[in-house]
Coordinates of C-alpha atoms in Angstrom, one line a residue:
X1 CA 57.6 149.5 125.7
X2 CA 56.4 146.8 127.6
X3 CA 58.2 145.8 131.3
X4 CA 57.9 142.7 132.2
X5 CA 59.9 139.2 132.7
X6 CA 60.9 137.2 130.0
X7 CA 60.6 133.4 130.4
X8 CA 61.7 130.4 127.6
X9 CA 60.1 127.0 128.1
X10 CA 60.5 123.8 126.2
X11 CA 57.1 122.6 123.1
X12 CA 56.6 119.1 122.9
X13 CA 59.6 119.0 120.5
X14 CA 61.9 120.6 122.4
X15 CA 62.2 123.7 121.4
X16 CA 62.7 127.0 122.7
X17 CA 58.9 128.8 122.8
X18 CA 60.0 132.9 124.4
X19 CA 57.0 135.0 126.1
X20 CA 56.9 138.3 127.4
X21 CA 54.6 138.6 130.1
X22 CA 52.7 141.9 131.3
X23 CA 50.2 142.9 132.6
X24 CA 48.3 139.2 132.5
X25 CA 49.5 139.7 128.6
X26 CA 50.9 136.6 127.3
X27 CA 52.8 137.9 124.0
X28 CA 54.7 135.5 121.9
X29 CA 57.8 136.6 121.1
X30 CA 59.0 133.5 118.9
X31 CA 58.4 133.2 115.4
X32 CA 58.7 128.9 115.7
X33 CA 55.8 126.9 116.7
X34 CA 55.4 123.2 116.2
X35 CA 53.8 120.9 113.8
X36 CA 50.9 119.6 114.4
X37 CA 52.5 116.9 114.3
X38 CA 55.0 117.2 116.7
X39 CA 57.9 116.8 114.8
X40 CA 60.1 119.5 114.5
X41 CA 58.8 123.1 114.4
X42 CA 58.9 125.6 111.1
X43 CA 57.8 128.8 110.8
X44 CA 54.6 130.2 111.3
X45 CA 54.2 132.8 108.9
X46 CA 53.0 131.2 105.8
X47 CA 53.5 127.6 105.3
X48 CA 53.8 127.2 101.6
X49 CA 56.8 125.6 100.4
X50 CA 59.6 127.8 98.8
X51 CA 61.5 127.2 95.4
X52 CA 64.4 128.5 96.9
X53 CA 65.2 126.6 100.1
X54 CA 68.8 127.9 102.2
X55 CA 70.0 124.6 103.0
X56 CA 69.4 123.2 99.1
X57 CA 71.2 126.1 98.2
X58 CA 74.0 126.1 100.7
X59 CA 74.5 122.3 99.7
X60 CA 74.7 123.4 96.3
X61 CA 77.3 126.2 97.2
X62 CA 79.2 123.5 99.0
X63 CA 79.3 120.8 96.5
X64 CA 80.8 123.4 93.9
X65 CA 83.5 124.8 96.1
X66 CA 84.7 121.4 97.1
X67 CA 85.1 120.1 93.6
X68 CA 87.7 123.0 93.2
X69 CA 89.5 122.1 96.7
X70 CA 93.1 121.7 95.9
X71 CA 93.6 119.7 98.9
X72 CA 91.1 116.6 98.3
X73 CA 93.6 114.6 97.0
X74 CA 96.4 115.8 98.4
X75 CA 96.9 112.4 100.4
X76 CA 98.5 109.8 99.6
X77 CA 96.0 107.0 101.5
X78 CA 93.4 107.9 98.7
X79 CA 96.0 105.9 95.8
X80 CA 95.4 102.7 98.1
X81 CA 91.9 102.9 99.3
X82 CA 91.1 102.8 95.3
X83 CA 93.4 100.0 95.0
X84 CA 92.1 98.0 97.9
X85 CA 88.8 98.5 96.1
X86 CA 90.4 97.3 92.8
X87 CA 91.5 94.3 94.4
X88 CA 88.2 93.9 96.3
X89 CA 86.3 94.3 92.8
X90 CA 88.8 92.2 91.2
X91 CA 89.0 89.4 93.3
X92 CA 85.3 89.4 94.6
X93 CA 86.5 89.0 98.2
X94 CA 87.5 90.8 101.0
X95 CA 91.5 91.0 101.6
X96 CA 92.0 89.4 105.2
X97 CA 96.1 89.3 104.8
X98 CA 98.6 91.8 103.6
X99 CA 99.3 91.6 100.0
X100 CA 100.6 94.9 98.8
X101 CA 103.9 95.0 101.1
X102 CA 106.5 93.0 101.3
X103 CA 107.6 93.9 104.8
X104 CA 104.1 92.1 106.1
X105 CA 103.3 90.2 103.3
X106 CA 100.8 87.4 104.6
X107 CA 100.3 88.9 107.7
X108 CA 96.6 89.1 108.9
X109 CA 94.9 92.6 108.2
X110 CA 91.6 92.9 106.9
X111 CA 90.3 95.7 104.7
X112 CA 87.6 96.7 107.5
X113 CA 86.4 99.9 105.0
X114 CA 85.8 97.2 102.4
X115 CA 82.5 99.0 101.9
X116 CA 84.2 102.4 101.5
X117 CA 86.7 101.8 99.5
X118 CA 84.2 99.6 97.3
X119 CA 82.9 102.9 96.3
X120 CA 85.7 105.1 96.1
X121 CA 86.9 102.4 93.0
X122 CA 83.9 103.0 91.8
X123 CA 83.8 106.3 91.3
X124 CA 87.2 106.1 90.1
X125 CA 86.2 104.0 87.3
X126 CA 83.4 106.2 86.4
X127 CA 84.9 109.4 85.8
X128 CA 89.5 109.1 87.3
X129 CA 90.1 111.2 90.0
X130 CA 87.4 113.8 88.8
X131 CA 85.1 111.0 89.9
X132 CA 86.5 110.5 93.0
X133 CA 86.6 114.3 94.4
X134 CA 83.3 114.7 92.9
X135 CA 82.0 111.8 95.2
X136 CA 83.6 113.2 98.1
X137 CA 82.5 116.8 97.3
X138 CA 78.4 115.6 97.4
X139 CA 79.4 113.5 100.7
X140 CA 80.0 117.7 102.1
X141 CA 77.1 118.8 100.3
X142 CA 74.4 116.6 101.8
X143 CA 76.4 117.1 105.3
X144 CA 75.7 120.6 104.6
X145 CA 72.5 120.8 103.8
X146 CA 71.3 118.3 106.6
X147 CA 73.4 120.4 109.4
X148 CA 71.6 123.9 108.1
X149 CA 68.0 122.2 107.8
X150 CA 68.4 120.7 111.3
X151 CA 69.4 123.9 112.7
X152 CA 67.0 126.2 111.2
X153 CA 64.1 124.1 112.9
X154 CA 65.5 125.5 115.6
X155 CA 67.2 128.6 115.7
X156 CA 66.3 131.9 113.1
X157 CA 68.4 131.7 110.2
X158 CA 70.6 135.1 111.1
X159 CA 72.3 132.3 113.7
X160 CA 71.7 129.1 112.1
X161 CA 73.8 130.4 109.1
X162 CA 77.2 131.6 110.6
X163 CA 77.1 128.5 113.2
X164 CA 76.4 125.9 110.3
X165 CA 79.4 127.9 107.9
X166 CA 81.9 128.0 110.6
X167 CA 81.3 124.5 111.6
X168 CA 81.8 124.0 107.7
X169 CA 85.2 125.6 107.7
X170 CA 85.8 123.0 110.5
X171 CA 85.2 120.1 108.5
X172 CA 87.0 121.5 105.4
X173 CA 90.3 121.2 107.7
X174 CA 89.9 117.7 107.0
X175 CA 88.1 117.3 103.4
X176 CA 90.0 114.8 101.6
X177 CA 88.9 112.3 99.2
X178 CA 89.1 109.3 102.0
X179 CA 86.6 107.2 104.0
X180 CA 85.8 109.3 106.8
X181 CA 84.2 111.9 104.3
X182 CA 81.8 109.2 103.1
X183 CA 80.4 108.9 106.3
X184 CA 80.0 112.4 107.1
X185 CA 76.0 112.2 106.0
X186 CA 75.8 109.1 108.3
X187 CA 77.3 110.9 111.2
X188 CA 75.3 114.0 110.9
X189 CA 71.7 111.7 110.5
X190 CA 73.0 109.5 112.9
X191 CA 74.0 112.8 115.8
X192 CA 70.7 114.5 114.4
X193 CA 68.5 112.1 114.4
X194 CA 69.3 110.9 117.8
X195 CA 69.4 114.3 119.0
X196 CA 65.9 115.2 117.5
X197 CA 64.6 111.8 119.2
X198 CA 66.0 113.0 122.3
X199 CA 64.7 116.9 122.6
X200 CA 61.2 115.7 121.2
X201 CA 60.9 112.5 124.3
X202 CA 60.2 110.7 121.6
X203 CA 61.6 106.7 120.6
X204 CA 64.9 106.8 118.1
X205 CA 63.8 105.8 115.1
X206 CA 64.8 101.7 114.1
X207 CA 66.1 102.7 110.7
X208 CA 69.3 103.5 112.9
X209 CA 69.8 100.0 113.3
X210 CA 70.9 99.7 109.1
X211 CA 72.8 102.9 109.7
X212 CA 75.2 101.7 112.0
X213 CA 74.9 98.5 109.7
X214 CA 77.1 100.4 106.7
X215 CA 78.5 102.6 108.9
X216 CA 80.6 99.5 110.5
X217 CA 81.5 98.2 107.3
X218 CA 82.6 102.0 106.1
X219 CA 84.7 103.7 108.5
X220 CA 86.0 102.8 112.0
X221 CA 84.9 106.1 113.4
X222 CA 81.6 103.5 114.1
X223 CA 82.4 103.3 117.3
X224 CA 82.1 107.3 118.4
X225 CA 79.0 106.5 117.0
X226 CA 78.4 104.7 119.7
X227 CA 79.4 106.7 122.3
X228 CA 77.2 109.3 120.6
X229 CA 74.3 107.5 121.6
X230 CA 74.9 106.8 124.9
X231 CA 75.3 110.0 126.0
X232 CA 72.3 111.2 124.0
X233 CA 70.3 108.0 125.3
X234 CA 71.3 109.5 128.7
X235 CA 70.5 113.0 128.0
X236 CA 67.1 111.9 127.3
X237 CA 67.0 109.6 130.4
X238 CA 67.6 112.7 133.0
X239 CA 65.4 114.9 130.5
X240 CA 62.8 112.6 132.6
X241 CA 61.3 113.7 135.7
X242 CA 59.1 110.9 136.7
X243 CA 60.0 106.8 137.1
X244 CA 57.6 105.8 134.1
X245 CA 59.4 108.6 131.8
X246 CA 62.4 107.0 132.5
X247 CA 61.8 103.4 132.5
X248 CA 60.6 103.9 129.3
X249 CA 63.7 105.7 127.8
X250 CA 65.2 102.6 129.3
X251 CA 63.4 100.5 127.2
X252 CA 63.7 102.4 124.3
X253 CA 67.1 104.0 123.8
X254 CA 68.2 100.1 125.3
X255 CA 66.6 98.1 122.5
X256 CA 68.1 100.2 119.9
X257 CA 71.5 100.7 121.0
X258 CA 71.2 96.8 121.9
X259 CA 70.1 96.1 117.9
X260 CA 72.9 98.5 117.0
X261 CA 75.5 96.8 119.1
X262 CA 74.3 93.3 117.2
X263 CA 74.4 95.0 113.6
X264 CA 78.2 96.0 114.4
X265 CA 79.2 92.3 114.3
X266 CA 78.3 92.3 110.6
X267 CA 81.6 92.8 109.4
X268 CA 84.5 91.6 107.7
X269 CA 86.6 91.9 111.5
X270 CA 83.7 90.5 113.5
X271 CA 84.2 91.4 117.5
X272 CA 87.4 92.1 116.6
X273 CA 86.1 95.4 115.1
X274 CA 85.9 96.7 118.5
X275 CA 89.7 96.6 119.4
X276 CA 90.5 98.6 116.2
X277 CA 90.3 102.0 117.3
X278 CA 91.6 101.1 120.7
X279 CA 94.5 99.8 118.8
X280 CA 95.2 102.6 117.0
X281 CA 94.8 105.0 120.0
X282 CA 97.2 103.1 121.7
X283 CA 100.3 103.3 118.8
X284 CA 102.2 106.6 120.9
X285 CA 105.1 106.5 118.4
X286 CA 103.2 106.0 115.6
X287 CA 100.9 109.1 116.7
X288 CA 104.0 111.0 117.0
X289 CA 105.1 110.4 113.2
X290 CA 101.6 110.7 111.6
X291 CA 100.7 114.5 111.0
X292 CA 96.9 114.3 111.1
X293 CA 97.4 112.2 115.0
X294 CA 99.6 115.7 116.0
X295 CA 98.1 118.4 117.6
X296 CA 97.7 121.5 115.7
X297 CA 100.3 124.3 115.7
X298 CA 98.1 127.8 117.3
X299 CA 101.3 130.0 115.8
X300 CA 99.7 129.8 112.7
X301 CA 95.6 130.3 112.0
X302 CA 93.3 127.8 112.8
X303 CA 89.4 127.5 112.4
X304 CA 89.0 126.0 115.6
X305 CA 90.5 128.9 117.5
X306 CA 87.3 131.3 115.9
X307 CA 85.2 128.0 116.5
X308 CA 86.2 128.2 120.4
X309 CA 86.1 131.7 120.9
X310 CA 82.8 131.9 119.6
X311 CA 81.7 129.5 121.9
X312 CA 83.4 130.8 124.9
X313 CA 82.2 134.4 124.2
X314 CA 78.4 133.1 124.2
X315 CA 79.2 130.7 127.5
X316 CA 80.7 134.0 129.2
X317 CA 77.2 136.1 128.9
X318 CA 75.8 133.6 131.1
X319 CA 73.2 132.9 128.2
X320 CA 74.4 129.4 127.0
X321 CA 73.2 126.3 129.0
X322 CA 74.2 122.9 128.1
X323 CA 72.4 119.9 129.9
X324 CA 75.3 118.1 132.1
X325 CA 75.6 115.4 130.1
X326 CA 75.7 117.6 126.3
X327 CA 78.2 120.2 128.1
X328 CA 80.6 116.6 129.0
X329 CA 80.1 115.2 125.2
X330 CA 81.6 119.1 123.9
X331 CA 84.0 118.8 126.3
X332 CA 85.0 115.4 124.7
X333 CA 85.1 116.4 121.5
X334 CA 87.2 119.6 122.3
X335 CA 89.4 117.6 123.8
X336 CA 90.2 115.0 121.0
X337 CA 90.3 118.0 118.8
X338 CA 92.8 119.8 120.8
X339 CA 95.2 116.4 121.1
X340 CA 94.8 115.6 117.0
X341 CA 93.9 117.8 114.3
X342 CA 91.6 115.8 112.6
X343 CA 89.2 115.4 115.1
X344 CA 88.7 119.0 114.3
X345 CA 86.4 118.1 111.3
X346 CA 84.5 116.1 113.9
X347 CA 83.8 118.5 116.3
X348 CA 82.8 120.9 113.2
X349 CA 80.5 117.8 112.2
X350 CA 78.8 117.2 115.5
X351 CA 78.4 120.4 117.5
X352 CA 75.9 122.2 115.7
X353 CA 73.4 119.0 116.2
X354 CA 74.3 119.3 120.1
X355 CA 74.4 123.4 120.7
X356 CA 71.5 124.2 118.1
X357 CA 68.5 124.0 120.6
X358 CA 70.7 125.8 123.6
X359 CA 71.8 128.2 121.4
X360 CA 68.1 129.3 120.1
X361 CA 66.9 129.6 123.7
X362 CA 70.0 131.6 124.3
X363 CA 69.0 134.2 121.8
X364 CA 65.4 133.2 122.5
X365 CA 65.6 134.9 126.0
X366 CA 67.2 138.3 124.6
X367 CA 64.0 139.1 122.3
X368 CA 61.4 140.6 124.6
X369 CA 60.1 144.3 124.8
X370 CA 58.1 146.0 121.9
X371 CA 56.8 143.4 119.7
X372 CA 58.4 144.3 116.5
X373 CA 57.0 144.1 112.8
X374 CA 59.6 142.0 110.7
X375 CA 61.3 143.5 108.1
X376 CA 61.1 142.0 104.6
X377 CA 64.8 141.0 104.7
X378 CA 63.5 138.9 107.9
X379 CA 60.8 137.5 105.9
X380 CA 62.6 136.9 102.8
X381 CA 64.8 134.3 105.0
X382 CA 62.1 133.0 106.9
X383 CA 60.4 132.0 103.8
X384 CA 63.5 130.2 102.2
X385 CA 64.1 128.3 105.7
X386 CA 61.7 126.7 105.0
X387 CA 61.6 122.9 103.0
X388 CA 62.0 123.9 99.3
X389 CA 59.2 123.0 96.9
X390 CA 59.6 119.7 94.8
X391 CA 60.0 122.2 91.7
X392 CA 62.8 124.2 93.4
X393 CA 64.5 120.7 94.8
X394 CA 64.4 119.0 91.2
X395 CA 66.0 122.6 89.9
X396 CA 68.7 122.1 92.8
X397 CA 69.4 118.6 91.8
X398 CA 69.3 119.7 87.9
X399 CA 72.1 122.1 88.7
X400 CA 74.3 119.7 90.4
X401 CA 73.8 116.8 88.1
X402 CA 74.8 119.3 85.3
X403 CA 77.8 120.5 87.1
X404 CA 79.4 117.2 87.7
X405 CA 79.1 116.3 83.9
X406 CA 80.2 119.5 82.5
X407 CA 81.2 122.2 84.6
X408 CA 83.9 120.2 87.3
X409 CA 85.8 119.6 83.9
X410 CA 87.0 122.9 84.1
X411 CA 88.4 121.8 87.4
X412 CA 91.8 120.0 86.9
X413 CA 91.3 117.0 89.6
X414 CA 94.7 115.0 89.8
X415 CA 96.4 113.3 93.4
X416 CA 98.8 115.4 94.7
X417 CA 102.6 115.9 93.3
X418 CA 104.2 115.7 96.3
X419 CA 102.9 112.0 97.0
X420 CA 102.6 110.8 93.1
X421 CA 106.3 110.3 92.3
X422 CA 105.3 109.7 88.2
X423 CA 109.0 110.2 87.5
X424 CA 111.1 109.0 90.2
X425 CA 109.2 105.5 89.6
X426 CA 110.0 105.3 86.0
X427 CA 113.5 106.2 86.1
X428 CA 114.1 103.5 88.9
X429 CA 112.4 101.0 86.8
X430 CA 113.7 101.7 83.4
X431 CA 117.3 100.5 83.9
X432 CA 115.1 96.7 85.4
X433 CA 115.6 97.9 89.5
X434 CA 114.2 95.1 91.3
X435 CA 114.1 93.8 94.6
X436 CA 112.6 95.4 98.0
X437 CA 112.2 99.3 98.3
X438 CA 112.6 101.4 100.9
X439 CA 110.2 104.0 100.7
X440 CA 108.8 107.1 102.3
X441 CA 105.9 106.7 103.8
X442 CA 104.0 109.5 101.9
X443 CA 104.8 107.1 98.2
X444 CA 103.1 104.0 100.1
X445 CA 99.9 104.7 98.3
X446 CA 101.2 105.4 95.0
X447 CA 103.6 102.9 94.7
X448 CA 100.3 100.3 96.0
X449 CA 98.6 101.5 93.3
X450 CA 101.3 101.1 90.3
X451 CA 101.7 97.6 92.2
X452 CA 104.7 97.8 93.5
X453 CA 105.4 96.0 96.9
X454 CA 106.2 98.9 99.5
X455 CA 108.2 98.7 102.7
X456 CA 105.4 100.8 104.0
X457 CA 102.1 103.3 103.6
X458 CA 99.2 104.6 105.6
X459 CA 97.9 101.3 107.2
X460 CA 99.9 102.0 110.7
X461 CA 97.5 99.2 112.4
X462 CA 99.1 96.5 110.2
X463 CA 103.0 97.4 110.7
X464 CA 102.4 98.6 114.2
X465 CA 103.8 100.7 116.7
X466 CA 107.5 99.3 116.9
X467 CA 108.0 98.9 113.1
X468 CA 106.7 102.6 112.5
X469 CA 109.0 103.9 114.8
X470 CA 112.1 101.7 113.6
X471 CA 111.3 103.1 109.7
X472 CA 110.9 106.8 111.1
X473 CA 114.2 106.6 112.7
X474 CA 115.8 105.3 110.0
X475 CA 114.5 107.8 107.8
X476 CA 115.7 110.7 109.8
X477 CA 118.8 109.3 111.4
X478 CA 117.7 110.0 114.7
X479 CA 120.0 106.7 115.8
X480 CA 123.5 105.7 114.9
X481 CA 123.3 103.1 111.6
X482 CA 120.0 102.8 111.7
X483 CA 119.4 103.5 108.3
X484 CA 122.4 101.0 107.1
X485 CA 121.1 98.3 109.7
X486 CA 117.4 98.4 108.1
X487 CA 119.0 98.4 104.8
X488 CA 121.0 95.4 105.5
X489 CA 117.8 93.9 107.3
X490 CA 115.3 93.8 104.7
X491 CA 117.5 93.2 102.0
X492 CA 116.7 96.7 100.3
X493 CA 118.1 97.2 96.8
X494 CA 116.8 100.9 96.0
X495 CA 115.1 103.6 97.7
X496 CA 112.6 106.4 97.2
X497 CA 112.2 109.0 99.6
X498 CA 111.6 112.6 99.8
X499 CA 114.2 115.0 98.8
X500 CA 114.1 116.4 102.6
X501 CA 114.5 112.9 104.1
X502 CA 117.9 113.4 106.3
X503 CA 118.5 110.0 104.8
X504 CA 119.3 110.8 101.3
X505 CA 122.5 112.6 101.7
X506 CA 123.5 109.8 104.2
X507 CA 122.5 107.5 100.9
X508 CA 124.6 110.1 98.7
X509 CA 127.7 109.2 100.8
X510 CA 127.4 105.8 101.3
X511 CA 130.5 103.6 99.0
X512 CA 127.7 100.7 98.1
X513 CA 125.0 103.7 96.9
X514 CA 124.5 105.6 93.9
X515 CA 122.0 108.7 92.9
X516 CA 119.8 107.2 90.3
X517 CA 117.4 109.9 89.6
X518 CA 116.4 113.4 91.3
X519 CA 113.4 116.2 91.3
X520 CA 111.7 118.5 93.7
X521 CA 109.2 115.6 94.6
X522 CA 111.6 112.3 95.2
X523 CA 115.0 110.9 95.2
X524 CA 116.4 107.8 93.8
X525 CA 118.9 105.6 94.9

């Protein structure tokens, strides 16, 4: 046995190099050393690539499973992202006023995920709603992959693994065939990147600048983007001990977030783009209403509950130390994911880039002692962590590619029931209903995409707060004659709502309204 102290310093990249020292004996007890050329550190024992590389093969894993999700197209915002996108492809323009409802018909709102739902049409032309899920499914993948590769530079693959797959369950809380899946890969190079620059002192790379480019035109989640970088560009500042050192991160991390900043006024919204999620933030009643704004219920199971404890059982050995700045961006992100539920996928999406290197020099300073001789199960995952020879990665991309042309058509890839209301629609139309609709707002989507004119749908920043709330009211009576005063008000001539909506057995006993049509997925009147 060998007594001594154990100590973990920092290579040039940043990560987490554990000795043993005895005696005057300097004994490595890491098995990660750096590049030679800096970048970010591999294994040392043997440096030929493998065939089989983990995170190729986790991406592969993941970009399976998520083709059979049941829940990717469970929402009912999907239906008119694709027919924004027809419209967009149709049209060759961007929509800057409301055209699919009649309630705001005219009013200004511009598609400013042009760009995303650009793509989602596409992929719906190629291949229907199998096209769709399938493009949302390889968004995870490459997520995957990236977050497991990132982390295994880091950390040994025995933690790299279970962090990276829990953070996956995270995400898959909130895996649904929408924008903010197609720019999970752009959040995780944008976080990883900038963390990598960062940990190494190095300059964040310029390519950025065309990241937060598409990113602006893709999803409005942009602007934590943003506020990503500034706390890593100040991470890296106090990382700096001496004036120069930080002068020059100042020079640096400014110039790009300053190009950044000018690349987010290429867009359909111009400045404007920066009051949309402050908007949207701001909507209390509407927050209230929309289920994914909520806060989740901790009666029943919930990822982010293991997700936490994990975390607070590793902060209470003492072992974990975050930076003070990366311990007050996880404390941001906890917090959003604690007030909404879908900020859960984001803090599944961003952590492991932020706790990766603290948690490897947390497990770093437990090794010490005898040195060990690794045991082939140790060596067989070192040797797939690392990046996977151009043989196995063609093999990788042979299997996927086959997969989405034959095997996903065992998978049966239709929207959801409950917000596709195929037969309430056509026996409101077949007897020639016309005239304004008041819908639920779960058949928004659908009934955008049959081109009917709604009363409302999933775009809360065009209706706003006030209307939200007077259509949620209405719907569950929660004042007197609200329903008959909205009615009367918008000139309504038949409805289709859920079968729960407190509203349709108001509508059942109401003299000047009559039960059209009824199933388990919507009522007609």
């Amino acid at each position: 046995m060998w007594a001594g102290q154990q100590h973990v310093t920092l290579d040039g990249a940043g990560v987490p190099q554990a000795t043993s020292h005895t005696s005057g004996v300097t004994i490595p007890i890491t098995q990660r050393t750096p590049d030679p050329a800096g970048a970010n550190p591999t294994h040392s024992a043997s440096g030929s690539a493998s065939w089989v590389s983990l995170p190729l093969a986790l991406a592969l894993v993941v970009f399976v499973a998520a083709t059979w999700s049941p829940f990717a197209l469970t929402d009912p915002d999907s239906y008119w992202h694709v027919a924004v996108g027809r419209w967009i492809a149709t049209m060759r323009q961007i929509p800057t006023h409301d055209m699919f409802s009649y309630t705001m018909r005219g009013a200004p709102w511009t598609a400013h995920e042009w760009l995303s739902e650009l793509i989602m049409y596409g992929a719906y032309r190629l291949d229907g709603w199998a096209g769709l899920q399938l493009l949302a499914s390889a968004c995870f993948a490459v997520t995957a992959g990236y977050m497991l590769r990132f982390s295994l530079r880091r950390m040994e693959p025995v933690h790299a693994l279970p962090m990276v797959v829990l953070s996956l369950a995270l995400m898959n809380t909130h895996f649904l065939a929408r924008p903010h899946v197609l720019v999970w890969p752009l959040t995780a190079l944008w976080v990883g990147t900038l963390a990598d620059s960062a940990e190494s002192r190095r300059a964040p790379s310029w390519w950025l600048v065309l990241a937060m480019l598409a990113w602006a035109n893709l999803h409005a989640s942009f602007t934590l983007g943003v506020g990503f970088a500034g706390a890593l560009a100040t991470d890296a500042f106090f990382q700096e001990t001496t004036a120069d050192g930080r002068m020059r991160v100042i020079k640096q991390w400014g110039a790009l977030l300053m190009a950044c900043g000018l690349a987010l006024l290429v867009n359909p919204k111009g400045i404007g783009v920066f009051g949309f999620a402050a908007g949207v933030m701001s909507m209390k009643a509407t927050l209230e209403v929309i289920g994914e704004w909520q806060s989740a219920n901790f009666h029943v199971f919930h990822f982010f509950l293991v997700w936490l404890g994990a975390l607070l059982a590793l902060s209470f050995t003492g072992r974990l130390r975050l930076s003070a700045i990366r311990a007050l961006f996880m404390l941001g992100v906890i917090y959003l994911a604690l007030k909404h539920q879908r900020y859960h996928a984001l803090l599944g999406l961003t952590s492991p880039f932020i706790l990766a290197l603290p948690i490897a020099q947390a497990f770093a300073t437990r090794r010490g002692g005898a040195a060990t001789q690794a045991s082939s199960l140790d060596r067989w995952f070192a040797a797939r962590s690392r990046p996977a020879h151009i043989g196995g990665l063609l093999c990788i991309v042979a299997c996927a590619v086959l997969y989405a042309t034959i095997g996903h058509r065992l998978v049966r890839s239709e929207p959801s029931e409950l917000t596709t209301p195929v037969a309430a629609l056509a026996a409101a139309q077949s007897p020639g209903t016309r005239g304004h609709v008041f819908n639920s707002y779960a058949f928004g989507g659908y009934l955008i995409f049959r081109n009917v004119p709604v009363f409302i749908d999933g775009r809360a920043d065009l209706y706003g707060d006030a209307f939200v709330e007077h259509a949620a009211d209405a719907a569950a009576l929660k004042k007197p004659r609200a329903l008959e005063t909205l009615l009367a008000k918008y000139d309504i001539e038949w409805t289709l709502l859920a079968p729960q909506s407190p509203s349709v057995e108001l509508l059942d006993h109401l003299p000047e309204w009559r039960r059209l049509y009824a199933d388990s997925i919507a009522v007609v009147h």
